């Protein structure tokens, strides 16, 4: 009898955000495949979980995927986690889930926190529909195309950004979206120094330049160009 591949969401900062179900699965699994075993070991130690760990990250996922699935097919239960949040959302996870589905291996999702959904709820931007663009490219040509495509969206767009490139991202937004576009920056969601900045591109760019160096994990939300015709997410007709 085959086992199950569990895709387990873990906290993005505050350890209290882990679910009871996630804790149970991590305790009962035969093996935990982790993006960074050192990082995950800290989480497991905090909750007194002693399940064995193995590494599974962007640089070995294709080579290691089948051996993990073979173990699941042989009856073991394996839990996949990333450093924070929900696997497959700008983190390893998509490839092994796709392969498992193609091989008729049972996959079970253990939902939980995600920086994207946190931002969607916290930024006060329209989210009756929205897009997620992951991380912008670093090289200038591809980075320009990224922000050009983002500017053309008719919906709110969320993306992750390095603290070293937040000011750069706002400068690209000013170039392709105009300085009046509504944006929001979520920094260190659920952590001690959580911060949410809301305003126009011009306002947040000025704030970013005044602040200088940024630290932490960032999600940036960009509203569509014309908010007047955008439905809100309250669904009053329901």
Short mmCIF file of C-alpha atoms in Angstrom, two decimals:
data_model
loop_
_atom_site.label_atom_id
_atom_site.label_comp_id
_atom_site.label_asym_id
_atom_site.label_seq_id
_atom_site.Cartn_x
_atom_site.Cartn_y
_atom_site.Cartn_z
CA UNK A 1 0.00 0.00 0.00
CA UNK A 2 1.43 3.37 -1.01
CA UNK A 3 1.89 6.25 1.38
CA UNK A 4 1.14 9.95 1.02
CA UNK A 5 3.13 13.00 0.02
CA UNK A 6 2.11 15.84 2.33
CA UNK A 7 2.65 19.45 1.27
CA UNK A 8 2.86 21.24 4.60
CA UNK A 9 2.60 24.99 5.16
CA UNK A 10 4.81 26.38 7.92
CA UNK A 11 4.89 29.80 9.63
CA UNK A 12 6.28 32.79 7.75
CA UNK A 13 7.44 34.33 11.00
CA UNK A 14 5.27 33.80 14.05
CA UNK A 15 5.53 30.16 15.15
CA UNK A 16 2.02 30.32 16.64
CA UNK A 17 0.64 30.38 13.09
CA UNK A 18 1.38 26.70 12.49
CA UNK A 19 -1.76 24.56 12.51
CA UNK A 20 -2.49 21.61 14.75
CA UNK A 21 -2.89 19.48 11.64
CA UNK A 22 0.54 20.50 10.35
CA UNK A 23 2.13 19.60 13.68
CA UNK A 24 0.47 16.20 13.66
CA UNK A 25 1.60 15.43 10.11
CA UNK A 26 5.16 16.51 10.83
CA UNK A 27 5.22 14.25 13.91
CA UNK A 28 3.69 11.25 12.15
CA UNK A 29 5.62 11.42 8.86
CA UNK A 30 8.39 8.94 8.18
CA UNK A 31 10.54 11.68 6.67
CA UNK A 32 10.46 15.46 6.23
CA UNK A 33 11.92 16.88 3.01
CA UNK A 34 13.02 20.43 3.82
CA UNK A 35 14.30 23.33 1.75
CA UNK A 36 16.90 24.07 4.44
CA UNK A 37 17.27 21.32 7.04
CA UNK A 38 18.99 23.67 9.50
CA UNK A 39 16.10 26.12 9.36
CA UNK A 40 13.45 23.41 9.66
CA UNK A 41 15.29 21.71 12.51
CA UNK A 42 14.78 24.87 14.54
CA UNK A 43 11.02 24.66 13.95
CA UNK A 44 10.94 20.96 14.82
CA UNK A 45 13.00 21.47 17.97
CA UNK A 46 10.63 24.20 19.14
CA UNK A 47 7.68 21.81 18.88
CA UNK A 48 9.63 18.73 20.09
CA UNK A 49 9.29 16.89 16.77
CA UNK A 50 11.96 14.28 16.06
CA UNK A 51 11.10 13.13 12.53
CA UNK A 52 14.18 12.55 10.32
CA UNK A 53 15.05 15.28 7.79
CA UNK A 54 16.40 15.29 4.26
CA UNK A 55 17.19 18.24 2.00
CA UNK A 56 14.95 19.11 -0.94
CA UNK A 57 15.63 22.47 -2.55
CA UNK A 58 15.79 24.26 -5.88
CA UNK A 59 19.21 22.84 -6.73
CA UNK A 60 18.45 19.16 -6.11
CA UNK A 61 14.69 18.83 -6.56
CA UNK A 62 14.79 17.26 -10.01
CA UNK A 63 17.50 14.80 -9.06
CA UNK A 64 15.95 13.85 -5.75
CA UNK A 65 12.26 13.94 -6.66
CA UNK A 66 11.93 10.37 -7.93
CA UNK A 67 13.74 8.77 -5.00
CA UNK A 68 11.34 10.49 -2.62
CA UNK A 69 8.32 9.44 -4.66
CA UNK A 70 9.62 5.86 -4.78
CA UNK A 71 9.64 5.86 -0.99
CA UNK A 72 6.06 7.15 -0.92
CA UNK A 73 5.02 4.53 -3.45
CA UNK A 74 6.64 1.96 -1.17
CA UNK A 75 4.42 2.94 1.73
CA UNK A 76 6.19 5.79 3.50
CA UNK A 77 4.61 9.12 4.33
CA UNK A 78 6.79 12.11 3.43
CA UNK A 79 6.11 15.72 4.40
CA UNK A 80 7.51 18.49 2.20
CA UNK A 81 8.19 21.88 3.78
CA UNK A 82 9.98 25.02 2.71
CA UNK A 83 11.67 27.61 4.90
CA UNK A 84 8.40 29.50 5.37
CA UNK A 85 4.89 29.53 3.98
CA UNK A 86 3.30 27.18 1.50
CA UNK A 87 5.51 25.00 -0.74
CA UNK A 88 5.24 25.61 -4.51
CA UNK A 89 4.45 29.33 -4.02
CA UNK A 90 7.78 30.76 -5.27
CA UNK A 91 9.42 27.81 -3.49
CA UNK A 92 10.13 24.15 -4.34
CA UNK A 93 7.01 22.00 -4.52
CA UNK A 94 5.41 22.30 -7.96
CA UNK A 95 7.71 19.79 -9.62
CA UNK A 96 7.27 16.98 -7.08
CA UNK A 97 3.48 17.52 -6.89
CA UNK A 98 3.21 17.32 -10.70
CA UNK A 99 5.30 14.14 -10.81
CA UNK A 100 3.31 12.59 -7.97
CA UNK A 101 0.00 13.29 -9.72
CA UNK A 102 1.29 11.82 -12.98
CA UNK A 103 2.35 8.68 -11.10
CA UNK A 104 -0.97 8.35 -9.23
CA UNK A 105 0.71 8.94 -5.90
CA UNK A 106 -1.53 10.42 -3.24
CA UNK A 107 -0.84 14.08 -2.47
CA UNK A 108 -2.41 15.84 0.50
CA UNK A 109 -2.16 19.60 1.06
CA UNK A 110 -1.87 20.86 4.62
CA UNK A 111 -2.81 24.53 4.17
CA UNK A 112 -1.61 27.43 6.23
CA UNK A 113 -0.01 30.83 6.00
CA UNK A 114 1.36 32.39 2.85
CA UNK A 115 2.96 35.80 2.43
CA UNK A 116 0.82 36.35 -0.67
CA UNK A 117 -2.51 35.79 1.04
CA UNK A 118 -1.35 37.82 4.03
CA UNK A 119 -0.60 40.73 1.69
CA UNK A 120 -3.88 40.32 -0.18
CA UNK A 121 -5.77 40.73 3.08
CA UNK A 122 -3.57 43.43 4.61
CA UNK A 123 -2.77 45.94 1.88
CA UNK A 124 -6.30 47.32 1.36
CA UNK A 125 -5.86 46.97 -2.40
CA UNK A 126 -8.67 45.45 -4.54
CA UNK A 127 -8.46 41.65 -4.45
CA UNK A 128 -11.69 40.51 -6.10
CA UNK A 129 -9.08 39.26 -8.59
CA UNK A 130 -5.31 39.48 -8.35
CA UNK A 131 -2.11 38.11 -9.86
CA UNK A 132 1.08 36.83 -8.25
CA UNK A 133 4.35 37.51 -10.09
CA UNK A 134 6.86 35.93 -7.65
CA UNK A 135 10.31 37.63 -7.71
CA UNK A 136 11.24 40.18 -10.39
CA UNK A 137 14.34 39.33 -12.44
CA UNK A 138 17.58 41.00 -11.43
CA UNK A 139 19.02 41.76 -14.88
CA UNK A 140 17.84 45.09 -16.25
CA UNK A 141 16.37 43.90 -19.57
CA UNK A 142 14.22 41.16 -18.06
CA UNK A 143 13.43 43.37 -15.09
CA UNK A 144 12.07 46.07 -17.38
CA UNK A 145 9.83 43.54 -19.16
CA UNK A 146 8.58 42.27 -15.80
CA UNK A 147 7.40 45.72 -14.68
CA UNK A 148 6.06 46.58 -18.12
CA UNK A 149 3.85 43.48 -18.01
CA UNK A 150 2.82 44.25 -14.44
CA UNK A 151 1.80 47.78 -15.40
CA UNK A 152 -0.55 46.44 -18.08
CA UNK A 153 -2.51 44.22 -15.68
CA UNK A 154 -6.16 45.06 -15.03
CA UNK A 155 -5.94 43.60 -11.54
CA UNK A 156 -3.85 44.02 -8.39
CA UNK A 157 -0.45 42.35 -8.65
CA UNK A 158 1.61 41.04 -5.74
CA UNK A 159 5.28 40.15 -5.97
CA UNK A 160 8.16 39.36 -3.64
CA UNK A 161 11.30 41.47 -3.55
CA UNK A 162 14.71 41.42 -1.93
CA UNK A 163 15.32 44.15 0.68
CA UNK A 164 18.26 45.28 -1.45
CA UNK A 165 16.00 45.98 -4.45
CA UNK A 166 12.85 47.49 -2.93
CA UNK A 167 13.82 51.02 -3.91
CA UNK A 168 14.74 49.80 -7.40
CA UNK A 169 11.33 48.13 -7.73
CA UNK A 170 9.58 51.37 -6.82
CA UNK A 171 11.68 53.25 -9.39
CA UNK A 172 10.62 50.76 -12.07
CA UNK A 173 7.00 51.12 -10.96
CA UNK A 174 7.28 54.87 -11.32
CA UNK A 175 8.66 54.44 -14.84
CA UNK A 176 6.05 51.96 -16.07
CA UNK A 177 3.03 52.64 -13.83
CA UNK A 178 3.35 56.36 -13.05
CA UNK A 179 3.92 57.89 -9.65
CA UNK A 180 0.21 58.03 -8.82
CA UNK A 181 -0.40 54.27 -8.89
CA UNK A 182 -1.55 52.91 -5.55
CA UNK A 183 0.92 50.51 -3.95
CA UNK A 184 1.55 48.85 -0.62
CA UNK A 185 4.64 47.29 0.92
CA UNK A 186 4.39 44.49 3.48
CA UNK A 187 7.57 43.98 5.47
CA UNK A 188 8.25 41.17 7.93
CA UNK A 189 4.69 39.83 7.93
CA UNK A 190 3.69 38.19 11.26
CA UNK A 191 7.10 38.99 12.76
CA UNK A 192 8.08 41.34 15.58
CA UNK A 193 8.83 44.26 13.25
CA UNK A 194 5.86 43.77 10.92
CA UNK A 195 5.17 46.88 8.89
CA UNK A 196 2.64 47.80 6.19
CA UNK A 197 3.20 50.93 4.13
CA UNK A 198 0.41 52.18 1.86
CA UNK A 199 0.32 55.08 -0.59
CA UNK A 200 1.26 56.06 -4.11
CA UNK A 201 4.43 55.02 -5.89
CA UNK A 202 5.80 58.54 -5.43
CA UNK A 203 5.04 58.55 -1.71
CA UNK A 204 6.59 55.17 -1.00
CA UNK A 205 9.58 55.86 -3.24
CA UNK A 206 10.28 59.02 -1.24
CA UNK A 207 9.92 57.05 1.99
CA UNK A 208 12.24 54.33 0.70
CA UNK A 209 14.93 56.79 -0.28
CA UNK A 210 14.67 58.52 3.08
CA UNK A 211 14.99 55.23 4.93
CA UNK A 212 18.03 53.99 3.04
CA UNK A 213 18.75 50.34 3.79
CA UNK A 214 15.81 47.96 4.09
CA UNK A 215 15.82 44.72 6.07
CA UNK A 216 13.45 41.77 6.13
CA UNK A 217 11.08 39.87 3.87
CA UNK A 218 8.95 41.93 1.47
CA UNK A 219 5.74 41.62 -0.52
CA UNK A 220 4.76 44.53 -2.76
CA UNK A 221 1.21 45.03 -4.00
CA UNK A 222 0.36 47.22 -7.00
CA UNK A 223 -3.22 48.26 -7.72
CA UNK A 224 -4.59 48.36 -11.27
CA UNK A 225 -4.40 51.69 -13.06
CA UNK A 226 -8.10 52.48 -12.82
CA UNK A 227 -9.55 51.71 -9.42
CA UNK A 228 -12.91 53.35 -10.14
CA UNK A 229 -14.19 50.44 -12.21
CA UNK A 230 -12.76 47.74 -9.96
CA UNK A 231 -15.21 45.77 -7.86
CA UNK A 232 -14.36 45.46 -4.20
CA UNK A 233 -14.16 42.11 -2.50
CA UNK A 234 -17.06 42.53 -0.11
CA UNK A 235 -19.59 40.84 -2.45
CA UNK A 236 -22.56 42.74 -1.10
CA UNK A 237 -24.91 40.74 -3.30
CA UNK A 238 -24.18 37.51 -1.48
#
